[in-house]
Structures are given as C-alpha cells and as structure tokens.
Coordinates of C-alpha atoms and ligand atoms in Angstrom, one line a residue:
Chain A
X1 CA -10.5 -97.3 29.5
X2 CA -14.1 -97.0 29.4
X3 CA -13.9 -94.1 32.1
X4 CA -11.3 -92.1 29.9
X5 CA -13.8 -92.4 27.0
X6 CA -16.5 -91.1 29.1
X7 CA -14.4 -88.1 30.7
X8 CA -14.0 -87.6 27.0
X9 CA -17.2 -87.2 25.7
X10 CA -17.8 -85.2 28.8
X11 CA -14.7 -83.0 28.2
X12 CA -15.9 -82.1 24.5
X13 CA -19.2 -80.8 25.6
X14 CA -17.8 -78.6 28.3
X15 CA -14.7 -77.6 26.2
X16 CA -17.4 -76.6 23.1
X17 CA -19.1 -74.2 25.6
X18 CA -15.5 -72.9 27.2
X19 CA -14.5 -72.5 23.3
X20 CA -17.5 -70.7 22.3
X21 CA -17.2 -68.0 24.9
X22 CA -13.5 -67.5 25.0
X23 CA -14.3 -66.6 21.1
X24 CA -15.6 -63.2 22.3
X25 CA -12.9 -62.4 24.3
X26 CA -9.9 -63.2 22.1
X27 CA -11.8 -61.1 19.4
X28 CA -12.6 -58.5 21.2
X29 CA -9.4 -58.2 22.7
X30 CA -7.8 -58.9 19.4
X31 CA -9.2 -55.5 17.6
X32 CA -9.7 -53.0 21.3
X33 CA -7.4 -54.7 23.6
X34 CA -10.2 -54.7 26.0
X35 CA -10.7 -57.7 28.3
X36 CA -14.7 -57.8 28.5
X37 CA -15.1 -59.4 31.6
X38 CA -18.8 -58.6 30.9
X39 CA -18.4 -61.1 28.2
X40 CA -19.5 -64.2 30.8
X41 CA -22.6 -62.4 31.6
X42 CA -23.9 -62.0 28.0
X43 CA -23.5 -65.7 27.9
X44 CA -25.7 -65.7 31.0
X45 CA -28.4 -63.5 29.4
X46 CA -28.1 -65.7 25.9
X47 CA -29.2 -68.8 28.3
X48 CA -32.0 -66.5 30.1
X49 CA -33.5 -65.4 26.9
X50 CA -33.3 -69.2 25.4
X51 CA -34.8 -70.4 28.8
X52 CA -37.5 -67.5 27.7
X53 CA -38.4 -68.4 24.3
X54 CA -38.8 -72.0 25.2
X55 CA -41.1 -71.9 28.6
X56 CA -43.1 -68.9 27.7
X57 CA -43.1 -68.5 24.1
X58 CA -43.3 -72.5 23.5
X59 CA -40.5 -72.2 20.6
X60 CA -38.0 -75.1 20.0
X61 CA -34.4 -75.4 20.3
X62 CA -33.1 -74.3 16.8
X63 CA -35.4 -71.0 17.2
X64 CA -34.8 -70.5 20.4
X65 CA -31.3 -70.6 19.7
X66 CA -30.8 -68.1 17.0
X67 CA -33.2 -65.6 19.0
X68 CA -30.7 -65.7 21.6
X69 CA -28.0 -65.2 19.7
X70 CA -29.7 -62.4 18.1
X71 CA -30.4 -61.1 21.4
X72 CA -26.8 -61.4 22.4
X73 CA -25.4 -59.5 19.4
X74 CA -27.6 -56.3 19.9
X75 CA -27.0 -56.5 23.6
X76 CA -22.8 -56.6 22.5
X77 CA -23.2 -53.7 20.3
X78 CA -25.2 -51.6 22.8
X79 CA -22.7 -52.3 25.8
X80 CA -19.7 -51.4 23.2
X81 CA -21.5 -48.2 22.0
X82 CA -22.5 -47.3 25.8
X83 CA -19.9 -48.5 27.7
X84 CA -16.7 -48.8 26.1
X85 CA -16.7 -46.6 22.9
X86 CA -16.3 -43.4 25.1
X87 CA -13.4 -44.9 27.0
X88 CA -11.7 -46.0 24.0
X89 CA -8.6 -43.9 24.2
X90 CA -8.7 -44.0 28.2
X91 CA -6.1 -46.2 30.1
X92 CA -6.3 -49.7 30.6
X93 CA -7.3 -49.7 34.1
X94 CA -10.3 -47.4 33.6
X95 CA -11.0 -49.9 30.9
X96 CA -11.1 -52.8 32.9
X97 CA -13.0 -51.1 35.9
X98 CA -15.9 -50.2 33.0
X99 CA -15.6 -53.8 32.3
X100 CA -16.4 -55.2 35.8
X101 CA -19.2 -52.7 36.4
X102 CA -20.8 -53.6 33.2
X103 CA -20.7 -57.3 34.2
X104 CA -22.1 -56.2 37.6
X105 CA -24.9 -54.2 36.2
X106 CA -25.7 -57.3 33.9
X107 CA -25.7 -59.8 36.8
X108 CA -27.8 -57.5 38.9
X109 CA -30.2 -56.1 36.7
X110 CA -31.2 -59.5 35.7
X111 CA -31.5 -60.4 39.1
X112 CA -33.9 -57.6 39.7
X113 CA -36.0 -58.7 37.0
X114 CA -35.7 -62.5 37.2
X115 CA -34.9 -62.8 40.8
X116 CA -31.6 -65.0 42.2
X117 CA -33.6 -67.8 42.0
X118 CA -32.0 -70.8 39.8
X119 CA -34.4 -71.9 37.2
X120 CA -34.8 -75.5 35.3
X121 CA -34.2 -75.3 31.7
X122 CA -37.0 -77.0 29.7
X123 CA -36.2 -80.0 28.2
X124 CA -36.4 -78.9 24.8
X125 CA -33.8 -80.9 23.3
X126 CA -35.0 -84.5 23.5
X127 CA -31.6 -86.6 23.9
X128 CA -31.6 -90.2 23.6
X129 CA -28.8 -92.3 25.5
X130 CA -26.6 -94.9 23.6
X131 CA -24.7 -96.6 25.7
X132 CA -21.7 -98.8 24.1
X133 CA -18.5 -100.8 25.2
X134 CA -20.8 -103.4 27.7
X135 CA -23.2 -100.3 28.5
X136 CA -19.7 -98.7 30.3
X137 CA -19.7 -95.4 28.0
X138 CA -23.0 -93.8 27.9
X139 CA -23.1 -91.1 25.0
X140 CA -26.1 -88.6 25.0
X141 CA -27.3 -87.6 21.8
X142 CA -27.2 -84.2 23.3
X143 CA -23.3 -84.3 23.3
X144 CA -23.4 -84.4 19.8
X145 CA -25.7 -81.4 19.2
X146 CA -23.6 -79.4 21.6
X147 CA -20.3 -80.5 19.5
X148 CA -22.3 -80.2 16.1
X149 CA -23.5 -76.7 16.6
X150 CA -20.3 -75.7 18.4
X151 CA -18.1 -76.9 15.3
X152 CA -20.8 -75.3 12.9
X153 CA -20.5 -71.9 14.6
X154 CA -16.9 -72.0 14.5
X155 CA -16.4 -73.3 10.8
X156 CA -19.1 -70.0 10.2
X157 CA -16.6 -67.9 12.0
X158 CA -14.0 -68.9 10.3
X159 CA -15.6 -68.2 6.9
X160 CA -16.8 -64.6 8.0
X161 CA -13.4 -64.0 9.4
X162 CA -11.1 -65.1 6.3
X163 CA -14.1 -64.9 3.2
X164 CA -15.9 -61.6 3.8
X165 CA -15.1 -58.1 3.4
X166 CA -16.2 -57.5 7.2
X167 CA -14.3 -60.3 8.2
X168 CA -11.3 -58.6 6.4
X169 CA -11.8 -55.5 7.8
X170 CA -11.8 -57.3 11.4
X171 CA -8.7 -59.0 10.9
X172 CA -6.9 -55.9 9.6
X173 CA -8.3 -53.9 12.3
X174 CA -7.2 -55.9 14.6
X175 CA -3.6 -56.1 13.3
X176 CA -3.2 -52.5 12.8
X177 CA -6.3 -49.7 13.4
X178 CA -4.8 -46.9 12.2
X179 CA -3.4 -48.7 8.5
X180 CA -6.8 -50.2 8.4
X181 CA -8.4 -46.6 8.5
X182 CA -6.4 -45.7 5.6
X183 CA -7.5 -48.2 3.7
X184 CA -11.1 -46.7 4.2
X185 CA -12.0 -49.1 6.8
X186 CA -14.9 -47.7 9.0
X187 CA -13.3 -48.9 12.7
X188 CA -16.5 -48.0 14.4
X189 CA -18.6 -50.5 12.5
X190 CA -15.7 -52.7 12.6
X191 CA -15.7 -53.0 16.1
X192 CA -19.2 -52.9 16.5
X193 CA -19.7 -56.0 14.4
X194 CA -16.8 -57.7 15.8
X195 CA -19.1 -57.2 19.6
X196 CA -22.0 -58.7 17.3
X197 CA -20.4 -61.6 16.5
X198 CA -18.7 -62.5 19.7
X199 CA -21.9 -61.8 22.0
X200 CA -23.5 -64.2 19.2
X201 CA -21.3 -66.9 20.1
X202 CA -21.9 -66.2 23.7
X203 CA -25.2 -66.5 23.5
X204 CA -25.2 -69.6 21.7
X205 CA -23.3 -70.9 24.2
X206 CA -25.8 -70.0 26.9
X207 CA -28.6 -71.3 25.4
X208 CA -26.3 -74.7 24.9
X209 CA -25.5 -74.5 28.7
X210 CA -28.8 -74.8 29.3
X211 CA -29.5 -77.7 27.4
X212 CA -27.0 -79.5 28.7
X213 CA -26.8 -78.6 32.7
X214 CA -30.6 -78.1 32.6
X215 CA -30.0 -75.2 35.3
X216 CA -29.5 -71.8 34.5
X217 CA -29.3 -68.7 37.2
X218 CA -28.1 -65.0 37.1
X219 CA -24.4 -65.4 38.6
X220 CA -23.9 -68.5 35.9
X221 CA -21.7 -66.5 33.9
X222 CA -19.1 -65.6 36.2
X223 CA -16.9 -69.1 36.9
X224 CA -17.5 -69.9 32.9
X225 CA -16.3 -66.4 31.8
X226 CA -13.6 -66.7 33.9
X227 CA -12.6 -70.3 32.5
X228 CA -13.4 -69.2 29.0
X229 CA -10.8 -66.0 29.8
X230 CA -8.4 -69.0 30.7
X231 CA -9.0 -70.7 27.7
X232 CA -8.3 -67.7 25.3
X233 CA -5.1 -67.1 27.2
X234 CA -3.9 -70.3 27.0
X235 CA -4.2 -70.3 23.3
X236 CA -3.0 -67.0 22.8
X237 CA -5.2 -64.1 23.1
X238 CA -6.1 -62.4 19.7
X239 CA -5.8 -65.7 17.9
X240 CA -9.1 -67.5 17.2
X241 CA -8.1 -70.7 16.5
X242 CA -6.2 -70.4 19.7
X243 CA -9.4 -69.5 21.6
X244 CA -11.2 -72.7 20.4
X245 CA -7.9 -75.0 21.1
X246 CA -7.8 -73.1 24.4
X247 CA -11.3 -73.8 24.8
X248 CA -11.5 -77.7 24.3
X249 CA -8.2 -78.2 26.2
X250 CA -9.5 -76.6 29.1
X251 CA -12.6 -78.6 29.2
X252 CA -10.7 -81.8 28.7
X253 CA -8.0 -81.0 31.3
X254 CA -11.2 -80.3 33.5
X255 CA -13.2 -83.5 33.1
X256 CA -9.9 -85.5 33.7
X257 CA -9.0 -83.8 36.7
X258 CA -12.5 -84.0 38.0
X259 CA -12.5 -87.6 37.5
X260 CA -9.3 -88.6 38.5
X261 CA -8.1 -86.2 40.8
X262 CA -11.4 -85.2 42.2
X263 CA -13.6 -82.1 41.3
X264 CA -12.3 -79.7 44.2
X265 CA -8.9 -79.0 42.9
X266 CA -10.4 -78.7 39.0
X267 CA -10.1 -74.9 39.4
X268 CA -6.9 -74.7 41.0
X269 CA -5.5 -77.1 38.2
X270 CA -6.8 -74.9 35.3
X271 CA -5.6 -71.6 36.8
X272 CA -2.1 -73.5 37.2
X273 CA -1.9 -74.0 34.2
X274 CA -2.8 -70.5 33.2
X275 CA 0.0 -69.5 35.3
X276 CA 2.5 -72.2 33.9
X277 CA 1.7 -71.3 30.3
X278 CA 2.4 -67.7 31.0
X279 CA 5.5 -68.2 32.8
X280 CA 6.7 -70.4 29.9
X281 CA 4.6 -69.1 27.0
X282 CA 3.4 -65.8 27.3
X283 CA 2.1 -65.4 23.9
X284 CA -0.2 -68.6 24.6
X285 CA 0.1 -71.9 23.2
X286 CA -0.6 -70.9 19.6
X287 CA 0.7 -67.3 19.8
X288 CA 4.1 -67.0 17.9
X289 CA 6.2 -64.2 18.2
X290 CA 7.0 -62.7 15.0
X291 CA 9.6 -60.5 14.5
X292 CA 8.9 -57.0 13.0
X293 CA 11.1 -56.5 10.4
X294 CA 12.4 -52.8 10.6
Chain B
X1 CA -4.9 -30.0 -6.9
X2 CA -4.5 -30.3 -3.3
X3 CA -3.5 -27.4 -1.0
X4 CA -3.0 -26.9 2.7
X5 CA -3.4 -23.7 3.8
X6 CA -2.4 -22.3 6.9
X7 CA -2.6 -25.4 9.3
X8 CA -2.0 -25.9 12.6
X9 CA -1.7 -29.2 14.3
X10 CA -1.2 -29.5 17.9
X11 CA -0.6 -32.9 19.9
X12 CA -1.9 -31.8 23.4
X13 CA 0.7 -29.0 24.3
X14 CA 3.0 -29.9 21.1
X15 CA 2.5 -27.2 18.2
X16 CA 3.6 -29.8 15.4
X17 CA 2.6 -27.6 12.2
X18 CA 2.4 -24.3 12.2
X19 CA 0.6 -22.0 9.8
X20 CA 1.8 -24.9 7.4
X21 CA 0.8 -24.4 3.7
X22 CA 1.4 -26.1 0.2
X23 CA 0.5 -26.9 -2.8
X24 CA 0.9 -29.7 -5.0
X25 CA -0.5 -29.4 -8.8
X26 CA -1.6 -32.5 -10.6
X27 CA 1.0 -34.5 -12.1
X28 CA 3.7 -33.2 -10.2
X29 CA 6.1 -34.9 -7.4
X30 CA 6.2 -33.1 -4.9
X31 CA 8.7 -33.8 -2.0
X32 CA 8.5 -32.6 1.9
X33 CA 11.7 -32.7 3.7
X34 CA 13.0 -32.0 6.8
X35 CA 14.7 -34.0 9.8
X36 CA 13.5 -36.2 12.6
X37 CA 10.4 -34.3 14.2
X38 CA 10.2 -31.8 11.7
X39 CA 6.4 -32.3 11.0
X40 CA 6.4 -34.3 7.7
X41 CA 4.6 -37.3 8.9
X42 CA 1.9 -35.2 10.8
X43 CA 1.4 -33.4 7.4
X44 CA 0.5 -36.4 5.4
X45 CA -1.5 -37.4 8.3
X46 CA -3.3 -33.9 8.5
X47 CA -4.1 -35.1 4.8
X48 CA -5.6 -38.3 5.1
X49 CA -7.9 -37.6 8.3
X50 CA -5.7 -39.4 11.0
X51 CA -5.2 -36.2 12.5
X52 CA -7.7 -33.1 12.9
X53 CA -6.2 -29.7 12.1
X54 CA -7.0 -26.9 15.2
X55 CA -7.2 -24.8 12.3
X56 CA -6.5 -24.0 8.4
X57 CA -7.7 -25.6 5.5
X58 CA -6.9 -28.3 3.3
X59 CA -8.8 -28.1 -0.3
X60 CA -9.0 -31.4 -2.7
X61 CA -10.0 -29.3 -6.3
X62 CA -11.0 -26.4 -4.0
X63 CA -13.3 -28.5 -1.9
X64 CA -12.1 -28.4 1.7
X65 CA -11.5 -31.7 3.4
X66 CA -10.3 -31.3 6.6
X67 CA -12.9 -32.3 8.8
X68 CA -13.5 -35.7 6.4
X69 CA -12.5 -38.9 8.3
X70 CA -9.7 -41.3 6.8
X71 CA -12.4 -43.6 5.1
X72 CA -13.7 -40.5 3.1
X73 CA -10.5 -39.2 2.1
X74 CA -9.3 -42.8 0.4
X75 CA -12.7 -42.2 -1.2
X76 CA -12.0 -38.9 -2.8
X77 CA -9.0 -40.4 -4.6
X78 CA -5.8 -39.8 -1.6
X79 CA -3.9 -42.8 -0.7
X80 CA -1.5 -42.5 2.3
X81 CA 1.4 -45.1 2.7
X82 CA 2.4 -44.9 6.3
X83 CA 5.6 -44.6 7.4
X84 CA 7.1 -47.8 8.3
X85 CA 4.9 -49.6 5.8
X86 CA 2.4 -50.8 8.3
X87 CA 1.4 -53.7 5.9
X88 CA -0.9 -56.2 7.8
X89 CA 1.3 -58.9 9.0
X90 CA -0.5 -61.6 9.4
X91 CA -2.4 -61.6 6.2
X92 CA -1.2 -62.9 2.9
X93 CA 0.1 -60.6 0.3
X94 CA -3.2 -60.8 -1.7
X95 CA -5.0 -59.7 1.4
X96 CA -3.2 -56.8 1.9
X97 CA -3.6 -55.4 -1.6
X98 CA -7.6 -56.3 -1.3
X99 CA -7.3 -54.1 1.7
X100 CA -5.9 -51.5 -0.6
X101 CA -9.3 -51.6 -2.7
X102 CA -11.4 -51.7 -0.1
X103 CA -13.4 -48.8 -0.5
X104 CA -13.9 -49.8 -4.5
X105 CA -16.8 -51.3 -5.9
X106 CA -15.4 -51.6 -9.4
X107 CA -14.8 -55.2 -9.4
X108 CA -13.8 -55.5 -12.9
X109 CA -10.9 -52.4 -12.5
X110 CA -10.0 -53.8 -9.5
X111 CA -8.7 -57.1 -11.2
X112 CA -7.1 -54.9 -13.6
X113 CA -5.4 -52.9 -11.0
X114 CA -4.3 -56.3 -9.4
X115 CA -2.3 -56.7 -12.3
X116 CA -1.1 -53.2 -12.4
X117 CA 0.2 -53.6 -9.2
X118 CA 2.0 -57.2 -10.1
X119 CA 3.4 -55.5 -13.3
X120 CA 5.3 -52.9 -11.3
X121 CA 6.4 -55.1 -8.4
X122 CA 6.7 -58.9 -10.0
X123 CA 8.2 -59.8 -6.9
X124 CA 4.8 -59.3 -5.0
X125 CA 3.0 -61.8 -7.8
X126 CA 5.7 -64.6 -6.6
X127 CA 5.1 -64.3 -3.0
X128 CA 1.3 -63.6 -3.5
X129 CA -0.4 -66.2 -1.0
X130 CA 3.0 -65.4 1.4
X131 CA 2.1 -63.8 4.6
X132 CA 3.3 -60.2 4.4
X133 CA 5.1 -60.3 7.7
X134 CA 7.5 -62.8 6.0
X135 CA 8.5 -60.4 3.3
X136 CA 11.8 -58.7 3.2
X137 CA 11.7 -55.1 4.1
X138 CA 12.0 -54.2 0.7
X139 CA 9.3 -56.3 -0.5
X140 CA 7.2 -55.2 2.5
X141 CA 7.5 -51.3 1.1
X142 CA 6.6 -52.4 -2.2
X143 CA 3.3 -54.2 -0.9
X144 CA 2.7 -50.9 1.2
X145 CA 2.8 -49.0 -2.0
X146 CA 1.0 -51.5 -4.2
X147 CA -1.7 -51.4 -1.2
X148 CA -1.6 -47.7 -1.3
X149 CA -2.2 -48.0 -5.5
X150 CA -5.1 -50.4 -4.8
X151 CA -7.3 -47.4 -4.0
X152 CA -6.3 -46.2 -7.9
X153 CA -5.6 -42.4 -5.9
X154 CA -5.3 -39.3 -7.8
X155 CA -2.8 -38.5 -5.1
X156 CA -0.5 -40.7 -3.3
X157 CA 1.3 -39.6 -0.1
X158 CA 4.4 -41.5 0.6
X159 CA 6.2 -40.9 4.1
X160 CA 9.9 -42.1 3.8
X161 CA 9.7 -45.1 1.3
X162 CA 13.4 -45.6 1.7
X163 CA 13.5 -45.8 5.2
X164 CA 15.7 -48.7 6.4
X165 CA 16.7 -50.3 3.0
X166 CA 19.5 -51.3 1.1
X167 CA 20.6 -48.5 -1.3
X168 CA 19.8 -50.8 -4.3
X169 CA 16.3 -51.2 -3.6
X170 CA 15.8 -47.7 -2.6
X171 CA 17.1 -46.9 -5.8
X172 CA 14.8 -49.8 -7.6
X173 CA 11.7 -48.4 -5.4
X174 CA 12.6 -44.8 -6.6
X175 CA 12.5 -45.3 -10.3
X176 CA 9.2 -47.2 -9.8
X177 CA 7.8 -44.1 -8.0
X178 CA 8.7 -42.0 -11.0
X179 CA 6.7 -44.7 -13.1
X180 CA 3.9 -44.3 -11.3
X181 CA 3.8 -40.5 -11.5
X182 CA 4.4 -41.1 -15.2
X183 CA 1.2 -43.2 -15.3
X184 CA -0.7 -39.9 -14.0
X185 CA -0.2 -40.1 -10.4
X186 CA 0.4 -37.3 -8.2
X187 CA 2.9 -37.8 -6.0
X188 CA 3.7 -36.1 -2.3
X189 CA 6.9 -37.6 -1.2
X190 CA 8.2 -37.1 2.3
X191 CA 11.7 -38.3 2.9
X192 CA 15.0 -37.7 5.3
X193 CA 17.1 -38.9 2.2
X194 CA 16.9 -35.5 0.5
X195 CA 19.6 -36.2 -2.2
X196 CA 17.4 -38.8 -3.8
X197 CA 13.8 -36.9 -2.8
X198 CA 15.3 -34.0 -4.5
X199 CA 16.6 -35.7 -7.5
X200 CA 13.3 -37.7 -8.2
X201 CA 10.6 -34.5 -7.3
X202 CA 9.8 -31.9 -9.6
X203 CA 9.4 -29.0 -6.8
X204 CA 10.3 -29.3 -3.1
X205 CA 9.2 -28.1 0.4
X206 CA 11.7 -27.9 3.7
X207 CA 10.0 -28.2 6.7
X208 CA 11.4 -27.5 10.2
X209 CA 9.8 -27.3 13.6
X210 CA 6.8 -27.8 12.1
X211 CA 7.1 -24.6 9.5
X212 CA 7.6 -24.2 6.0
X213 CA 11.5 -23.1 6.0
X214 CA 12.2 -23.1 2.0
X215 CA 10.4 -24.1 -1.0
X216 CA 11.3 -24.2 -4.8
X217 CA 12.3 -26.4 -7.8
X218 CA 13.8 -29.4 -6.6
X219 CA 16.9 -28.9 -9.1
X220 CA 17.3 -25.2 -7.5
X221 CA 17.1 -26.4 -3.7
X222 CA 19.6 -29.5 -4.7
X223 CA 22.1 -26.5 -5.9
X224 CA 21.4 -24.4 -2.9
X225 CA 24.2 -24.0 -0.4
X226 CA 21.8 -23.4 3.0
X227 CA 20.0 -26.9 1.6
X228 CA 23.6 -28.5 1.0
X229 CA 24.7 -27.5 4.3
X230 CA 21.7 -28.6 6.3
X231 CA 20.3 -31.5 4.7
X232 CA 23.0 -32.9 1.7
X233 CA 26.1 -33.1 3.5
X234 CA 27.0 -35.8 6.2
Ligands
LIG301 N1 0.8 -38.9 18.2 C1 1.7 -38.0 19.1 N2 1.7 -37.7 20.2 C2 2.4 -36.6 20.6 N3 3.1 -36.2 20.0 C3 3.8 -36.6 18.9 C4 2.5 -37.4 17.7 N4 2.9 -38.0 16.9 C5 4.2 -36.6 16.4 N5 4.3 -36.1 17.6 C6 5.4 -35.1 17.7 O1 5.1 -34.2 16.3 C7 6.3 -34.0 15.7 C8 6.3 -33.9 14.3 O2 6.1 -35.5 14.2 P1 6.3 -36.2 13.0 O3 5.7 -37.8 13.2 O4 5.4 -35.6 12.3 O5 7.9 -35.8 12.5 P2 8.6 -36.3 11.1 O6 8.9 -35.2 10.3 O7 7.7 -37.4 10.5 O8 9.7 -37.1 11.8 P3 10.4 -38.4 11.2 O9 11.2 -37.8 10.4 O10 11.3 -38.8 12.6 O11 9.2 -39.3 11.0 C9 7.3 -34.0 16.8 O12 7.9 -33.6 18.1 C10 6.7 -35.6 17.5 O13 7.1 -36.0 18.7
LIG302 MG1 7.5 -39.3 10.0

C-alpha cells in the first residue's frame, strides 16, 4: 500500500513533465499537422536556460522559470518561421525530415556550445521532505511544486484557448484553416502563437526536470520527447485535454512498471501501450470520431 | 459595386477561370449558376482572396482588391460563406458566431448583430451553447450564413446554400436570403439548383468551363429555351 502511494507521487511528477511537453506536440499537430520532433529539444534548451540563469546569474527559481519559458517561446517562433513555414505546403515526409533535422541541429549546436557533459542543476528549489504512513512514504515538497506549477500552467492554457480571441482563432484554425481565414484570422500569426505557447510549456518542463532530477545534458530531450509524443497520441493527437491525460497516464504507468516489473521494460511497456491504443482506438483514448454531416 | 474584369485563375495546369468578368450592383441578388466543376466556387474564392488570380482585376467600388489576403477582404465588407458550410464543428454555435465577428472592434454593434442573427434564425438561439457539429444539416447552413453575417458585410457571397438539404429547409433558407437582401446586403449566390436560384435572383450569370456563357435578368433566363434545356430540366 505505502509502496503504491509512493509510486503514485513519483508518477504524478513524471506525468506532469510528460504532459507539459505533450501539450506542445498536440497543439502544433492540431494546427499544422506536423509532428514537431524538435519539440523535445526545445525542452532541453529550456533546461539549459534555467541552468544558466540560476547558476551564472544567480536568479531564483520563479524568474528563471519564466525567462526560460520566454526564451523557448521565441525559439519556437523562430524555428517555425525558418524551418517549417517554407515547407508548409510540401509533403508530410519532407516535413518530417525537416523536423528531425531541426532536432539534430538543436542538439549538436547545444553540444558545441556547452559540451556534451552532464551538468548538475543547482538546488534552487529547496525542498523539504515530509514522511508519513510510519515513514514509509516520502513526499518531497518539490513534488508539490511541480504539480502545482503544471496545474497552474494548464489552467492558464485552458483559459487562453477557450476564453481569449487568439485562443479561439487557434482552435478555429486547427479545425478548418481556410474557414478561419474567411473569418479574418491571420493564420501565420496564429501558427506563430501556437508555437510560442507550446514551446513555453516545454521550456517550463525543462526547468522543472532540472530542479527535480538535478542533471541535464544536450541529449536529454530525445527520450522524454518521444514519450511525450506517445502521451499525446495516447490521449488523441490534436486534443489538448488528451495530452494532459496521456502525460499523467504514461508517467503513472511508467513508475508503476519500474517499481513492480523492473525499470528495464518500462519503455517497452510505454510503446507497447501506444501500439495497443493505435490498434484499438486510433484516435486516442479521448478522441472521438464525430461523423461529418453532409 | 463589385466587379471582376478578365479574371484568370489556374490550379497548376488547370485553367479554372478564363477571362471571367462579372458585375454586381449594390442591393442586388446576383446568381452564378453552372454545372459541377464549372468554376463557381473558384470565382468566390478569387473574390475573397483564397485563390489569387493570375491576371485580371477585381474591384470593390472601383478599388482593386485582387492582391489582398482574406482577412483584408473581410474587413472591406465582403463575407464568403463557403461551400459545404465549413462551420467549426467542435466550437459552440455562439463561438462560431463570434468567429464571424473576428475582425470587428465595435463591441456594442456586434451585440446587436448577434440579436439580428438570432431573430433571422431562432433555431440557433435555442442551440447557442451546443457544439456546432451536432446541429442538423439545415441548422449548420443557417449557422454558416449567420456567421457570415456577423462580419456585417456589404457583400455576402453564398456558395450552394441548398446543398444536401431537404426542399422544405431550402425554401426556408432562400426566403431568409431574400430577407437579408432586403435589409441592404448585396448577395452573390452560387447555386446548382438553377430553378430556385433564378427565381430568387435579380440577375444571373451562367458559367461553363470557367467562362461566362450567358448573362441576363433572372426572369428572362428562367424562360430561355437554352437555359431550360441545359439547367432546368431533369
Ligand atoms: N484546389 C484545387 N486544385 C486543383 N484543381 C482544383 C482545385 N479546386 C478546384 N479545382 C478545379 O477547378 C475547376 C473548377 O472548380 P470549382 O470548385 O470552382 O467548381 P464548382 O463550379 O464550384 O463545382 P461544384 O458545383 O462541384 O462545386 C474544376 O475543374 C476543379 O477540379
Ligand atoms: Mg463549388
């Protein structure tokens, strides 16, 4: 019992990270049908920006988090303008190749400047540990911070997407780009904005990971990027609540599997679930196929 | 006044509009009829900026607009209700209407237009919070027209509003189109239902293979033997 609760706590933290990254995948896919494989690397850049700000500039956790988010959103806008916009009307395979190239470009540019070595993230978020259930369950206050920040960002995202004009234009453009244009939506601007928001969330995840797991390196984006992609597909790619659900679900499954089945097979299980879901419910667990009325 | 002068549109090698010219005076209902693939939708897309003509001019009150993009065209007062309705299925009826008013900043006037749309289409009012994708086909068409009106256009371009709808709903929608016209909105109506379109419109153009084949007063075309043979029978 205690073991399960402990794993649940760990799972929620890991799930928060996946969910934050998965949101960017799903939003970008929703609007331009592109799997942005560089998204995991934006998360990595976020972690490094957080590292630099806390280590060299002595900034605290919150300002570093916000600045990392800002930097990543600018990076996201630039990537879209430079790499994806010119090929917006090309085939999917060229888009995919471009995305992979951008990913490699970010990884190795980063490696050139900061060296491939793993760095230790400073302990900016002083956590205290709370033990309960006879000392068998340990809750680090960092777990609480991560969850609180994730929830806050998600609530903010929902607010933007559902209540603001730019958010509505994002939804409209992802439902029907041409119709959105006929309403007067500037689709280029809307796509830029979508990249900005998605990348900011990835940047936040990067800083949170640095704070939580303490180590960062230039290739740290690859695996979580893939996992978050799995999470987005699990929840139904293009569906925002789906990405949130998929992220937490995957985080939870992964920690449970590591605890009870051995951490060696946890990735196999994650991708196994992906395959299973794609076979049974190709639109994702939260995806519905609504019939078009003709 | 909205005018097309020798407009040519290509899709790759396909020459979809060939030196097409037409003219719509303020206050009119003009219909553009023709068979599948004749170039009706392309004509509307050229006006609203979704496709760019290779050559030719499109003029609104004498000012050339053929190189503007869709948002700029909407702001000038031309609203295009596309073929197949194209409502935002996963947004509510209300949100769809809000999207129609996207470029507008006159909040209090927008409010009045919500009421205007709801009085034209009371069924939309009852279903205001419902997801647009769950509406019936006829209601979706009403929403598409209502959404187009929310831009408060001077020119309303309607692409096959009768498509796929039961005759009784079509009748209802066409009578509302007349009402909209009577409140001062000029209408360019694209239709395959030539009979109904000619009965509704003041003037008509018949398009074939991207070219205007005939034009004239709707009543006259309705009684023209060639038109009867090609578009009204069967
Ligand atoms: N995006 C496109 N790419 C290539 N060809 C196109 C495209 N859109 C239209 N066409 C072609 O241009 C021609 C005119 O098409 P358009 O859609 O304007 O016809 P329409 O009169 O509206 O037909 P319908 O009554 O079937 O709606 C057709 O031959 C069509 O195949
Ligand atoms: Mg058409």
